[in-house]
Coordinates of C-alpha atoms in Angstrom, one line a residue:
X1492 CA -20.1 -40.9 -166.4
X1493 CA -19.6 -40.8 -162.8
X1494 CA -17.3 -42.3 -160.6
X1495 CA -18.6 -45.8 -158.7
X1496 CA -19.1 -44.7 -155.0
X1497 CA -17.5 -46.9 -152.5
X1498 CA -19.3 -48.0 -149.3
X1499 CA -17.7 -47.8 -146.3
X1500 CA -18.5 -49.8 -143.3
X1501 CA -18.2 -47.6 -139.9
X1502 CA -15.6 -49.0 -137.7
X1503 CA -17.3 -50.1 -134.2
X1504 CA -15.8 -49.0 -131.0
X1505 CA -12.9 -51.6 -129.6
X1506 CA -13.2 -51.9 -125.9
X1507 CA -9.9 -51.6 -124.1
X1508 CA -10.4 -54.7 -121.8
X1509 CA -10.6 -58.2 -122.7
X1510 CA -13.5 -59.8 -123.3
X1511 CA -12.3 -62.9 -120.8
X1512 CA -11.5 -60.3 -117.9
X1513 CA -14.6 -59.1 -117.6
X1514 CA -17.5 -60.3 -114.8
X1515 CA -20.4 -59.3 -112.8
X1516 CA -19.5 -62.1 -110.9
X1517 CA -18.2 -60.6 -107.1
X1518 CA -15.6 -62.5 -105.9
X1519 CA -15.6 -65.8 -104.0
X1520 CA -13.8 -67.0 -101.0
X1521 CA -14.5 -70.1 -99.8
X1522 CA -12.6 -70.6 -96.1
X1523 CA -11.8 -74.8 -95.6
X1524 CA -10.8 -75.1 -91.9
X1525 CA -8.8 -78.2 -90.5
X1526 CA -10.6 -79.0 -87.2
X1527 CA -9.4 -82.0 -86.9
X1528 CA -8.0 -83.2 -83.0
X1529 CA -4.3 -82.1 -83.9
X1530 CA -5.5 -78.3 -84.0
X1531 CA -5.6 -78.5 -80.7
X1532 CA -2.3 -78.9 -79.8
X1533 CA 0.2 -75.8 -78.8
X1534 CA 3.2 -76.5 -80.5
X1535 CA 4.4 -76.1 -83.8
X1536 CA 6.5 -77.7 -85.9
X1537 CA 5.5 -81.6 -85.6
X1538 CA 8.8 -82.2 -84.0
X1539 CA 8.5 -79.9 -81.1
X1540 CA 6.9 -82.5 -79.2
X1541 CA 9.8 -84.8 -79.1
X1542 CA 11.1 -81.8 -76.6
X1543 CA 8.5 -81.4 -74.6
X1544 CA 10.6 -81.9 -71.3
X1545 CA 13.1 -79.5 -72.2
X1546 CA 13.5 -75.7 -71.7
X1547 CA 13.7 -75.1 -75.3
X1548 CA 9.7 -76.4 -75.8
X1549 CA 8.6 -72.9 -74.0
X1550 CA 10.7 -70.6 -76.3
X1551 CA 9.1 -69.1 -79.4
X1552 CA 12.4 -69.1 -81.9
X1553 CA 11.9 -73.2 -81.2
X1554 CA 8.2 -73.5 -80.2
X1555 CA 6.9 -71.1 -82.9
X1556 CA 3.1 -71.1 -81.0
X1557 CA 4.6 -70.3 -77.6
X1558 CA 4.4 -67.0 -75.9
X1559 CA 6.6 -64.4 -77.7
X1560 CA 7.9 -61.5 -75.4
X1561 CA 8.8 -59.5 -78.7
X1562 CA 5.2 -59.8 -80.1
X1563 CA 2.1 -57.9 -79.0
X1564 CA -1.4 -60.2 -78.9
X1565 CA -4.1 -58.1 -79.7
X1566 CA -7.7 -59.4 -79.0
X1567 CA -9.2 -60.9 -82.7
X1568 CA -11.8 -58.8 -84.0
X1569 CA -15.7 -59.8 -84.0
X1570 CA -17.9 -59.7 -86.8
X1571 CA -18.9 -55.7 -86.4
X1572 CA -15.2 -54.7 -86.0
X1573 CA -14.8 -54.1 -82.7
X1574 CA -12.0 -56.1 -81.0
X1575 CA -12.8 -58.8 -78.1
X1576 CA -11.6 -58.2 -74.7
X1577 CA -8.3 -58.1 -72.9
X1578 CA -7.9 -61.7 -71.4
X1579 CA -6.6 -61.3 -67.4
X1580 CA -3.6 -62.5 -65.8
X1581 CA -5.2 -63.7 -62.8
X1582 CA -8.1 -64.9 -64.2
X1583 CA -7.3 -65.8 -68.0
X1584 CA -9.8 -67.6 -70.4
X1585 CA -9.0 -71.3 -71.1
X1586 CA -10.4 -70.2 -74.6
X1587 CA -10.9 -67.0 -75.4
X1588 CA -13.6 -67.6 -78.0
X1589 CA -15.9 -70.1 -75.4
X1590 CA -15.5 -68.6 -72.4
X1591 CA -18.0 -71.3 -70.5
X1592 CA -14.9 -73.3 -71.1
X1593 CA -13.8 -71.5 -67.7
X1594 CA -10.6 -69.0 -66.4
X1595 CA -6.9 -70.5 -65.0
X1596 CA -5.1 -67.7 -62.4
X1597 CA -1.6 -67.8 -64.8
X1598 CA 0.4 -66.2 -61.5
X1599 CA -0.4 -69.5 -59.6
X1600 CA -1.5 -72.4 -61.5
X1601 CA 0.4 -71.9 -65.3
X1602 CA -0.4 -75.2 -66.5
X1603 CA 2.8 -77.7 -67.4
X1604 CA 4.1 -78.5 -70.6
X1605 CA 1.8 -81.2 -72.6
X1606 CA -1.1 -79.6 -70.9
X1607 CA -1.8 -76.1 -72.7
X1608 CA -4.4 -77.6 -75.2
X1609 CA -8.1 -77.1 -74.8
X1610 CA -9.1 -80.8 -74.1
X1611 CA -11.7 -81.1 -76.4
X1612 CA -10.2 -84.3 -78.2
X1613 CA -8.2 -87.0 -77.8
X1614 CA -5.3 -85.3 -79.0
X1615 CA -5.0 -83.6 -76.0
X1616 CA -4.7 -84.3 -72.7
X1617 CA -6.4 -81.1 -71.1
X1618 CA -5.5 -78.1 -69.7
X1619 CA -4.7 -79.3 -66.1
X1620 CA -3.7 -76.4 -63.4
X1621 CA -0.5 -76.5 -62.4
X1622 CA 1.7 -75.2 -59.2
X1623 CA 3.6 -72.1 -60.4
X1624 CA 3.5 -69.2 -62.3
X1625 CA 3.5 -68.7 -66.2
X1626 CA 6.8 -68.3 -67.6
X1627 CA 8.9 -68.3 -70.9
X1628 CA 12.7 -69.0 -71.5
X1629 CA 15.2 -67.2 -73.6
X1630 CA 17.9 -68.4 -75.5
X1631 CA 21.6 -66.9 -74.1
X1632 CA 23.2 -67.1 -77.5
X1633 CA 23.1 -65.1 -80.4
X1634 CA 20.6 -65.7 -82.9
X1635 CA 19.4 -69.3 -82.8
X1636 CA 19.5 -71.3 -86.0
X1637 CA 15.7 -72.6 -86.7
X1638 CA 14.4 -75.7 -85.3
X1639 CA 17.4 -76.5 -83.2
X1640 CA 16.9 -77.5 -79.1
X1641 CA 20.1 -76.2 -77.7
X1642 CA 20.9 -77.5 -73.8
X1643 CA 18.9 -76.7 -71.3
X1644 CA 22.0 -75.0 -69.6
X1645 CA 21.6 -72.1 -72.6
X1646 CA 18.0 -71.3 -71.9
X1647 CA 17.1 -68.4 -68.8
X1648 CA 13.5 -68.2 -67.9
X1649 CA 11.6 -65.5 -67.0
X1650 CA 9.0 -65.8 -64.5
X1651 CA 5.7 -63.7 -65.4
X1652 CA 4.9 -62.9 -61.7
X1653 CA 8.0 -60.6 -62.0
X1654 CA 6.5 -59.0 -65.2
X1655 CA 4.8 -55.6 -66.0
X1656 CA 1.3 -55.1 -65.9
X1657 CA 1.6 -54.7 -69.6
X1658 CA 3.7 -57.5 -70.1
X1659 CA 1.4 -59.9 -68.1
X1660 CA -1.5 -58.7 -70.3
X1661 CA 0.3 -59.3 -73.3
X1662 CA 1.3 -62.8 -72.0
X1663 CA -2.9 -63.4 -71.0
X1664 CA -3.8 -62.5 -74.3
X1665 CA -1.9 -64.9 -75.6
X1666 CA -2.8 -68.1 -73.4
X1667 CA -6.9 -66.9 -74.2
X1668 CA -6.5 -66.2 -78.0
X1669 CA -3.4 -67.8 -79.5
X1670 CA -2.1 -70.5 -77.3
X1671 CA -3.0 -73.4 -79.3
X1672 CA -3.3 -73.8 -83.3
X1673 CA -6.7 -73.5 -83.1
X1674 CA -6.8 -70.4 -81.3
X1675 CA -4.3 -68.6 -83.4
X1676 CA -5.5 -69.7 -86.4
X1677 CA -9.0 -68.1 -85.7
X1678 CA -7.4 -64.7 -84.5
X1679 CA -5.1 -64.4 -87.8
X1680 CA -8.1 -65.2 -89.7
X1681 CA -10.6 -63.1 -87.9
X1682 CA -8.3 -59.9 -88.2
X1683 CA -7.8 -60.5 -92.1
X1684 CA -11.2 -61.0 -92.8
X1685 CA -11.9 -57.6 -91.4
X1686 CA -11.1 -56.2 -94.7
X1687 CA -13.3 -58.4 -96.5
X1688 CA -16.6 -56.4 -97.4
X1689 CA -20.3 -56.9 -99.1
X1690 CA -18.4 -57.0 -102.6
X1691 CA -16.9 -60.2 -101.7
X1692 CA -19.0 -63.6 -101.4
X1693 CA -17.6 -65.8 -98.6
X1694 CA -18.4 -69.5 -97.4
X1695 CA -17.0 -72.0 -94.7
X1696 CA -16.3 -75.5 -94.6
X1697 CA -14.5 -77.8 -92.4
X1698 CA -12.7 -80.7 -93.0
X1699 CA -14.4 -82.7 -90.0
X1700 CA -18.1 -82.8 -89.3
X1701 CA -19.3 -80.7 -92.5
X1702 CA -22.4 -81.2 -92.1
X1703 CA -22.6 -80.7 -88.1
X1704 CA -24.7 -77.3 -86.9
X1705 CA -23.3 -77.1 -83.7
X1706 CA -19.4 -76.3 -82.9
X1707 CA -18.7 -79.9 -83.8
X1708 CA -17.9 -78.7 -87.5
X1709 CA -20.0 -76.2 -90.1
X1710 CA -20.6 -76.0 -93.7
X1711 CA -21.7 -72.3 -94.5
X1712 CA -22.7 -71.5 -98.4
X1713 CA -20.8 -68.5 -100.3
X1714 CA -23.0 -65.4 -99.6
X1715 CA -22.7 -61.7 -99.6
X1716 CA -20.1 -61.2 -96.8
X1717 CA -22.4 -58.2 -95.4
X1718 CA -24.9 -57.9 -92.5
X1719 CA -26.9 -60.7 -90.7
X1720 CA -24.3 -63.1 -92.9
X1721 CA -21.6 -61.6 -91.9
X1722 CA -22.2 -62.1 -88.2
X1723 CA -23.6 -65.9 -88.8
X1724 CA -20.0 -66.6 -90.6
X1725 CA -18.3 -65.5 -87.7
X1726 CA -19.9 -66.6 -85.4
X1727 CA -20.1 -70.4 -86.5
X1728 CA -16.1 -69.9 -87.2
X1729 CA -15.2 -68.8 -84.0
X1730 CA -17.1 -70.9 -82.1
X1731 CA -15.6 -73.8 -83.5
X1732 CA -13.7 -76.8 -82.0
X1733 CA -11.3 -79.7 -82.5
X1734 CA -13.4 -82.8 -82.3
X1735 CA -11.4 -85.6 -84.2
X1736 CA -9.1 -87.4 -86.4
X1737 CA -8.5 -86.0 -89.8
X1738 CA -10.7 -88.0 -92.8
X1739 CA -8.2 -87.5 -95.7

């Protein structure tokens, strides 16, 4: 007699990822912009305004959207990766990103406080020319604890006229492309997008005027960030304005 034979089933391969990890799927960013009125403003925190009088409203340790002498503003970047160009001193954009929106001279008509946003809501009251030249203040003490308006008496301010050449471009970059929240929102998102490819799928929506196709608001589908759709999603996001209230 011979011995029963026993059947052996092969053992299949066991794939070292799990099953729930793996997609085809590219990934999907989906960008929701507030462009509601309130963008428009140029302070930051809330309670900055409440200070707007005082010397402590144009310093950046208290004002954290005004003019930072210890920062360098870089033009954003465009949709083909070049950069946009240096703003002038004498003959800065209003908005860097809609230029037809016109220049100010910053040496001899800096606008006053209250009066830095872009006007393009009722938030705002405009960016009326003022008398002087731009200017900054800094704070004479040591480090200053956050959100805290110290006297006037401890604040010295520095007059741009008396600034570098580099210095003054630093400070018209600034007023053209980061002055207000809207502004520096788009150049911080402008220069991380750059890294974002044709593997990722990117969309934009606003949370005022979806459905407008002008710079009123803008609803753009996920698509491969490459190419032609590339340039469209950058172009509807950084021609973009504050028109209105917030509808939350």
């Amino acid at each position: 007699l011979s011995a029963p034979t026993q059947a052996l089933a092969s053992v299949p391969a066991i794939d070292d990822e799990p099953i729930y990890t793996v997609s085809n799927v590219p990934p999907t960013i989906m960008l929701t912009l507030d462009n509601s009125g309130s963008m428009d403003l140029q302070y930051a925190p809330i309670p900055v305004w409440a200070h707007i009088a005082r010397r402590c409203y144009a310093n950046s340790a208290y004002n954290r959207l005004y003019y930072d002498p210890n920062a360098t503003y870089v033009p954003p970047m465009k949709a083909d990766g070049t950069r946009y160009p240096n703003s002038s001193y004498s003959s800065a954009w209003r908005n860097g990103y809609i230029t037809s929106m016109g220049t100010m001279d910053l040496g001899a008509a800096f606008p006053a406080p209250g009066s830095y946003g872009g006007g393009t809501s009722t938030y705002t009251p405009g960016l009326t020319a003022g008398a002087g030249a731009a200017y900054y203040f800094t704070y004479n003490g040591g480090a200053p604890a956050p959100g805290t308006c110290y006297p006037d008496a401890d604040y010295t301010r520095v007059d741009m006229n008396s600034a570098s050449a580099a210095q003054k471009q630093n400070f018209a970059n600034w007023f053209s492309y980061y002055r207000t929240r809207m502004l520096a929102m788009k150049s911080a998102i402008s220069e991380a997008f750059r890294f974002i490819d044709g593997n990722f799928r990117v969309g934009l929506h606003t949370i005022t005027n979806p459905g407008a196709r002008d710079d009123q608001g803008a609803f753009q589908p996920v698509t491969a960030f490459t190419g032609a759709a590339r340039t469209t999603w950058y172009d509807r996001f950084q021609s973009l304005r504050a028109p209105g209230g917030t509808p939350l």
